[in-house]
Amino acid sequence: MALSPGTRLGPYEVIAQIGVGGMGEVHRAHDSRLVRDVAIKVLPPHLTHDASARERLRREAQAAAALDHPFICKIFEIGDYDLGLFVVMEYIVGQTLHETLAVGGMSTIEALRIAGEIAEALEAAHAKRIVHRDLKPANVMLTAQGRVKVMDFGLAKQLGAVDVTPDASGVETQIDTV
């Protein structure tokens, strides 16, 4: 059973579905505690009982929540409901970069500004040793003000600690542990 308008998940009341993908559904909802709209991501009905899909959604939320950057979609909360896990995130008014590009081109200056903001978001993620691994125009929102919000860290990988080991010649080599 999919979430429908009026469904409540704690203080969140679902307003409408705003996106569907192979690994998740995103709904606009209203947070009655803070009196604001949020986005809620849940697994699609066919994956609600899939333990690995639930774990992937949990890891996505944890990876994105570890990041605090103006060009990365903020994660507010993770919770459980009858059908599984849900992730509460920033509701972004705008459209994806994919939708923007489908309508037409953009100036070189605008494209470079957007690319720079995406690069800043990835730099912040990489500084926390998180690799997005699914960056594409559909996973980049452009706000109503034209600013970037990188989203969907579902395939993100958290790299482990760096082990610096000298080889036989004394040269240090970095090895990422997972």
Backbone as numpy.savetxt, mean C-alpha at the origin, in Angstrom:
# Nx Ny Nz CAx CAy CAz Cx Cy Cz
-18.94 -13.82 0.94 -19.79 -12.64 0.94 -18.90 -11.39 0.94
-19.11 -10.51 0.01 -18.35 -9.27 -0.09 -18.93 -8.23 0.87
-18.13 -7.24 1.19 -18.64 -6.14 2.01 -19.61 -5.32 1.18
-20.67 -4.89 1.78 -21.65 -4.07 1.07 -21.85 -2.77 1.84
-22.37 -1.73 1.17 -22.61 -0.46 1.86 -23.46 -0.69 3.12
-23.06 -0.04 4.19 -23.77 -0.18 5.47 -23.12 -1.18 6.41
-22.29 -2.07 5.88 -21.59 -3.03 6.74 -20.69 -2.27 7.71
-20.67 -2.72 8.96 -19.82 -2.09 9.97 -18.69 -3.03 10.36
-17.49 -2.46 10.42 -16.31 -3.14 10.95 -15.83 -2.27 12.10
-16.31 -2.57 13.28 -16.01 -1.70 14.42 -16.57 -0.32 14.15
-15.73 0.72 14.26 -16.22 2.09 14.06 -16.31 2.50 12.58
-16.02 1.58 11.68 -16.00 1.91 10.25 -17.27 1.42 9.57
-17.94 2.32 8.87 -19.13 1.94 8.10 -18.79 2.02 6.62
-18.94 0.90 5.93 -18.62 0.82 4.51 -19.59 1.69 3.72
-19.03 2.51 2.84 -19.84 3.39 1.99 -19.98 2.80 0.59
-18.85 2.41 -0.01 -18.88 1.88 -1.37 -17.57 1.19 -1.70
-17.63 0.28 -2.64 -16.41 -0.35 -3.14 -15.74 0.62 -4.11
-14.43 0.80 -3.98 -13.73 1.74 -4.86 -12.65 1.08 -5.70
-12.37 -0.19 -5.45 -11.36 -0.87 -6.25 -11.39 -2.37 -6.01
-11.05 -3.11 -7.06 -10.99 -4.56 -6.98 -9.76 -5.03 -7.73
-9.02 -5.93 -7.11 -7.88 -6.54 -7.76 -7.88 -8.02 -7.46
-6.90 -8.72 -7.97 -6.82 -10.16 -7.77 -6.61 -10.55 -6.32
-5.94 -9.68 -5.55 -5.61 -10.01 -4.17 -6.33 -9.15 -3.13
-7.24 -8.30 -3.57 -7.93 -7.48 -2.58 -9.04 -6.64 -3.15
-9.91 -6.23 -2.24 -10.98 -5.29 -2.55 -10.79 -4.08 -1.64
-10.99 -2.90 -2.18 -10.84 -1.69 -1.39 -12.19 -0.98 -1.35
-12.57 -0.59 -0.15 -13.86 0.08 0.07 -13.63 1.42 0.75
-14.43 2.38 0.36 -14.46 3.64 1.09 -15.35 3.42 2.30
-14.91 3.93 3.45 -15.68 3.76 4.67 -15.59 5.04 5.49
-16.50 5.17 6.43 -16.49 6.34 7.32 -16.08 5.89 8.71
-15.11 6.57 9.28 -14.63 6.32 10.63 -15.43 7.22 11.58
-16.33 6.63 12.37 -17.19 7.42 13.26 -16.42 7.99 14.45
-15.29 7.40 14.81 -14.52 7.92 15.95 -13.82 9.23 15.60
-13.17 9.25 14.44 -12.41 10.44 14.05 -13.13 11.28 12.99
-14.33 10.88 12.64 -15.19 11.61 11.70 -14.41 11.94 10.42
-13.99 10.89 9.74 -13.27 11.04 8.48 -13.50 9.79 7.64
-13.29 9.94 6.35 -13.38 8.80 5.46 -12.02 8.11 5.40
-12.05 6.79 5.28 -10.86 5.97 5.17 -11.08 4.97 4.05
-10.02 4.29 3.68 -10.12 3.17 2.73 -9.87 1.90 3.53
-10.63 0.87 3.24 -10.48 -0.41 3.92 -10.21 -1.47 2.86
-9.12 -2.20 3.04 -8.78 -3.29 2.12 -9.07 -4.61 2.80
-9.76 -5.48 2.07 -10.05 -6.84 2.53 -9.68 -7.81 1.41
-9.55 -9.06 1.77 -9.31 -10.08 0.75 -10.60 -10.31 -0.03
-10.49 -10.68 -1.30 -11.71 -11.02 -2.04 -12.33 -12.28 -1.45
-13.63 -12.48 -1.64 -14.31 -13.63 -1.02 -13.63 -14.97 -1.24
-13.08 -15.21 -2.42 -12.48 -16.53 -2.69 -11.17 -16.75 -1.94
-10.63 -15.72 -1.30 -9.36 -15.87 -0.56 -9.51 -15.67 0.95
-10.72 -15.45 1.43 -10.89 -15.13 2.85 -10.44 -16.27 3.77
-10.45 -17.50 3.30 -10.05 -18.63 4.14 -8.66 -19.14 3.78
-7.96 -18.42 2.93 -6.61 -18.81 2.51 -5.59 -18.21 3.49
-4.97 -19.06 4.29 -4.03 -18.60 5.32 -2.87 -17.82 4.73
-2.36 -18.23 3.58 -1.22 -17.52 3.00 -1.65 -16.15 2.48
-2.86 -16.02 1.96 -3.36 -14.72 1.50 -3.55 -13.79 2.69
-4.08 -14.31 3.80 -4.25 -13.49 5.01 -2.89 -13.02 5.53
-1.91 -13.91 5.51 -0.58 -13.54 5.98 0.05 -12.49 5.06
-0.19 -12.62 3.76 0.34 -11.63 2.81 -0.27 -10.26 3.07
-1.58 -10.20 3.33 -2.24 -8.93 3.63 -1.68 -8.34 4.92
-1.45 -9.18 5.91 -0.88 -8.71 7.19 0.53 -8.15 6.96
1.35 -8.85 6.18 2.71 -8.36 5.89 2.67 -7.05 5.11
1.72 -6.94 4.16 1.57 -5.69 3.41 1.29 -4.53 4.35
0.36 -4.74 5.28 0.00 -3.68 6.23 1.19 -3.33 7.11
1.91 -4.33 7.59 3.05 -4.07 8.46 4.15 -3.33 7.71
4.42 -3.72 6.47 5.47 -3.05 5.69 5.11 -1.59 5.46
3.88 -1.33 5.00 3.46 0.05 4.71 3.36 0.87 5.98
2.91 0.26 7.09 2.77 0.99 8.35 4.13 1.41 8.91
5.18 0.71 8.53 6.53 1.06 9.00 7.06 2.31 8.31
6.35 2.77 7.29 6.81 3.90 6.50 5.98 5.15 6.82
6.65 6.24 7.04 5.98 7.50 7.30 6.56 8.53 6.34
5.90 8.68 5.21 6.40 9.58 4.18 5.20 10.21 3.46
5.29 11.49 3.09 4.13 12.13 2.45 3.74 11.53 1.10
4.62 10.76 0.47 4.30 10.18 -0.84 3.99 8.69 -0.75
3.70 8.21 0.46 3.31 6.81 0.67 1.98 6.81 1.41
1.04 5.99 0.93 -0.28 5.88 1.57 -0.12 5.39 3.01
-0.74 6.10 3.93 -0.61 5.78 5.36 -1.55 4.63 5.76
-1.05 3.77 6.62 -1.83 2.68 7.19 -2.20 3.10 8.61
-3.49 3.01 8.95 -3.96 3.43 10.27 -4.16 2.26 11.23
-4.64 1.12 10.70 -5.02 0.04 11.60 -5.16 -1.25 10.81
-5.01 -2.35 11.53 -5.32 -3.67 10.98 -6.27 -4.33 11.97
-7.25 -5.07 11.47 -8.22 -5.69 12.36 -8.79 -6.96 11.78
-9.60 -7.63 12.58 -10.27 -8.86 12.15 -11.77 -8.64 12.16
-12.44 -9.31 11.23 -13.91 -9.31 11.22 -14.35 -10.71 10.87
-15.64 -10.93 10.75 -16.19 -12.28 10.53 -15.46 -13.04 9.42
-15.17 -12.35 8.34 -14.60 -13.02 7.18 -13.08 -12.93 7.09
-12.44 -12.35 8.08 -10.98 -12.31 8.03 -10.39 -10.99 8.46
-9.37 -10.62 7.74 -8.54 -9.48 8.08 -8.95 -8.25 7.28
-8.81 -7.07 7.88 -9.01 -5.83 7.12 -7.92 -4.84 7.49
-7.56 -4.00 6.53 -6.54 -2.98 6.72 -7.19 -1.63 6.48
-7.02 -0.72 7.44 -7.58 0.62 7.32 -6.46 1.56 6.93
-6.69 2.31 5.86 -5.67 3.21 5.36 -6.25 4.55 4.96
-5.36 5.43 4.63 -5.71 6.77 4.18 -6.60 6.68 2.94
-7.69 7.43 2.95 -8.54 7.53 1.76 -8.01 8.68 0.91
-7.71 8.38 -0.33 -7.08 9.37 -1.21 -8.06 9.75 -2.31
-8.36 11.03 -2.37 -9.20 11.55 -3.44 -8.28 11.83 -4.62
-8.56 11.21 -5.73 -7.73 11.38 -6.92 -7.91 10.21 -7.85
-6.88 9.93 -8.63 -6.92 8.79 -9.54 -5.54 8.19 -9.66
-5.50 6.96 -10.16 -4.20 6.32 -10.30 -3.42 6.96 -11.45
-2.12 6.77 -11.41 -1.28 7.23 -12.51 -1.70 6.53 -13.80
-2.11 5.27 -13.69 -2.59 4.52 -14.85 -3.80 5.21 -15.48
-4.76 5.61 -14.64 -5.96 6.29 -15.14 -5.59 7.64 -15.76
-4.66 8.34 -15.14 -4.23 9.64 -15.67 -3.59 9.49 -17.04
-2.73 8.49 -17.17 -2.03 8.28 -18.45 -2.98 7.78 -19.54
-4.02 7.05 -19.15 -4.97 6.53 -20.14 -5.76 7.65 -20.79
-5.97 8.74 -20.05 -6.73 9.88 -20.57 -5.90 10.71 -21.54
-4.60 10.74 -21.32 -3.72 11.52 -22.18 -2.35 11.67 -21.58
-1.51 12.34 -22.27 -0.14 12.53 -21.81 -0.03 13.62 -20.77
1.19 13.89 -20.40 1.47 14.98 -19.47 2.76 15.65 -19.91
2.98 16.83 -19.43 4.17 17.57 -19.81 5.41 16.87 -19.24
6.54 17.14 -19.84 7.80 16.58 -19.36 8.06 17.02 -17.93
7.78 18.27 -17.64 8.01 18.79 -16.29 7.13 18.05 -15.28
5.87 17.83 -15.62 4.95 17.11 -14.72 5.41 15.66 -14.55
5.81 15.01 -15.63 6.29 13.63 -15.55 7.53 13.53 -14.66
8.44 14.48 -14.78 9.65 14.47 -13.95 9.33 14.72 -12.48
8.36 15.61 -12.21 7.97 15.87 -10.82 7.37 14.61 -10.20
6.49 13.95 -10.94 5.87 12.71 -10.45 6.93 11.63 -10.24
7.83 11.48 -11.20 8.91 10.49 -11.07 9.76 10.79 -9.84
10.04 12.06 -9.59 10.82 12.45 -8.42 10.13 12.09 -7.12
8.81 12.31 -7.06 8.06 11.97 -5.85 8.02 10.46 -5.63
7.86 9.70 -6.72 7.89 8.24 -6.60 9.26 7.80 -6.10
10.32 8.39 -6.64 11.68 8.05 -6.22 11.89 8.37 -4.74
11.35 9.50 -4.27 11.46 9.84 -2.84 10.75 8.81 -1.98
9.57 8.37 -2.41 8.82 7.36 -1.66 9.62 6.05 -1.59
10.18 5.63 -2.71 10.96 4.40 -2.73 12.24 4.54 -1.90
12.84 5.70 -1.94 14.04 5.94 -1.12 13.70 5.78 0.37
12.56 6.30 0.79 12.13 6.15 2.19 11.90 4.68 2.53
11.28 3.94 1.62 11.05 2.51 1.84 12.38 1.77 1.92
13.26 2.07 0.99 14.56 1.38 0.97 15.37 1.70 2.22
15.25 2.90 2.75 15.96 3.26 3.98 15.49 2.39 5.15
14.24 1.91 5.08 13.70 0.99 6.10 13.87 -0.46 5.67
14.64 -0.68 4.59 14.95 -2.01 4.05 13.70 -2.73 3.53
12.78 -1.95 2.97 11.57 -2.50 2.37 11.64 -2.25 0.87
11.46 -3.32 0.09 11.46 -3.23 -1.36 10.03 -3.47 -1.83
9.47 -2.54 -2.61 8.07 -2.59 -3.03 7.77 -3.81 -3.90
8.50 -4.03 -4.93 8.44 -5.16 -5.87 7.19 -5.22 -6.75
6.32 -4.23 -6.72 5.15 -4.22 -7.60 4.80 -2.80 -8.01
5.83 -2.00 -8.25 5.59 -0.61 -8.62 5.13 -0.54 -10.08
3.96 0.03 -10.28 3.38 0.21 -11.61 2.38 1.35 -11.52
1.99 1.92 -12.64 1.07 3.07 -12.61 -0.23 2.82 -11.84
-0.73 1.58 -11.82 -1.96 1.29 -11.08 -1.75 1.34 -9.57
-0.51 1.28 -9.10 -0.22 1.33 -7.67 0.31 2.68 -7.22
0.14 3.68 -8.06 0.52 5.05 -7.72 -0.72 5.92 -7.87
-1.16 6.51 -6.77 -2.28 7.44 -6.83 -1.75 8.84 -6.99
-2.50 9.67 -7.69 -2.24 11.10 -7.76 -3.40 11.77 -7.04
-3.07 12.53 -6.00 -4.11 13.18 -5.21 -4.78 14.27 -6.04
-5.85 14.81 -5.51 -6.55 15.90 -6.18 -5.62 17.10 -6.39
-4.60 17.20 -5.55 -3.61 18.28 -5.68 -2.45 17.87 -6.60
-2.50 16.65 -7.14 -1.48 16.18 -8.07 -0.26 15.56 -7.42
-0.30 15.33 -6.10 0.84 14.73 -5.40 0.75 13.21 -5.48
1.89 12.56 -5.37 1.99 11.09 -5.47 1.68 10.44 -4.12
1.05 9.27 -4.19 0.88 8.38 -3.05 1.15 6.96 -3.57
2.28 6.39 -3.20 2.59 5.01 -3.58 1.78 4.10 -2.68
1.15 3.08 -3.30 0.25 2.18 -2.58 0.60 0.74 -2.87
-0.11 -0.15 -2.23 -0.09 -1.59 -2.46 1.30 -2.20 -2.28
1.65 -2.39 -1.03 2.90 -3.03 -0.68 2.71 -4.54 -0.50
1.74 -5.11 -1.24 1.41 -6.53 -1.11 2.53 -7.47 -1.49
3.40 -7.08 -2.38 4.53 -7.93 -2.75 5.83 -7.44 -2.13
5.73 -6.48 -1.22 6.94 -5.91 -0.61 7.73 -6.98 0.12
9.02 -6.76 0.13 9.91 -7.67 0.85 10.68 -6.86 1.87
10.65 -7.34 3.11 11.44 -6.73 4.19 12.77 -7.46 4.22
13.83 -6.73 3.92 15.15 -7.34 3.96 15.62 -7.43 5.40
16.39 -8.44 5.68 16.91 -8.63 7.03 18.10 -7.75 7.29
18.78 -8.04 8.37 19.97 -7.28 8.75 21.08 -7.52 7.73
21.99 -6.59 7.65 23.13 -6.72 6.75 24.28 -7.32 7.53
24.83 -8.40 6.99 26.00 -9.04 7.59 27.21 -8.66 6.76
28.12 -7.91 7.35 29.32 -7.49 6.65 30.43 -8.47 7.02
30.87 -9.25 6.03 31.86 -10.30 6.27 33.07 -10.09 5.37
34.27 -10.04 5.94 35.45 -9.93 5.07 35.71 -11.26 4.37
36.04 -11.20 3.08 36.39 -12.42 2.37 37.85 -12.75 2.63
38.39 -13.77 1.94 39.76 -14.24 2.17 40.79 -13.13 1.96
40.49 -12.18 1.06 41.45 -11.11 0.80 41.26 -9.92 1.73
40.28 -10.00 2.64 40.04 -8.91 3.57 39.03 -7.89 3.10
38.46 -8.08 1.88 37.45 -7.18 1.35 36.12 -7.50 1.99
35.44 -6.46 2.51 34.15 -6.67 3.15 33.05 -6.84 2.13
32.18 -7.82 2.34 31.06 -8.09 1.46 29.79 -8.01 2.28
28.77 -7.31 1.75 27.49 -7.21 2.45 26.58 -8.32 1.99
25.95 -9.00 2.93 25.00 -10.06 2.63 23.71 -9.73 3.36
22.61 -9.61 2.59 21.32 -9.37 3.20 20.77 -10.67 3.73
20.32 -10.67 4.97 19.66 -11.84 5.50 18.17 -11.60 5.42
17.43 -12.65 5.20 15.99 -12.52 5.04 15.28 -12.88 6.32
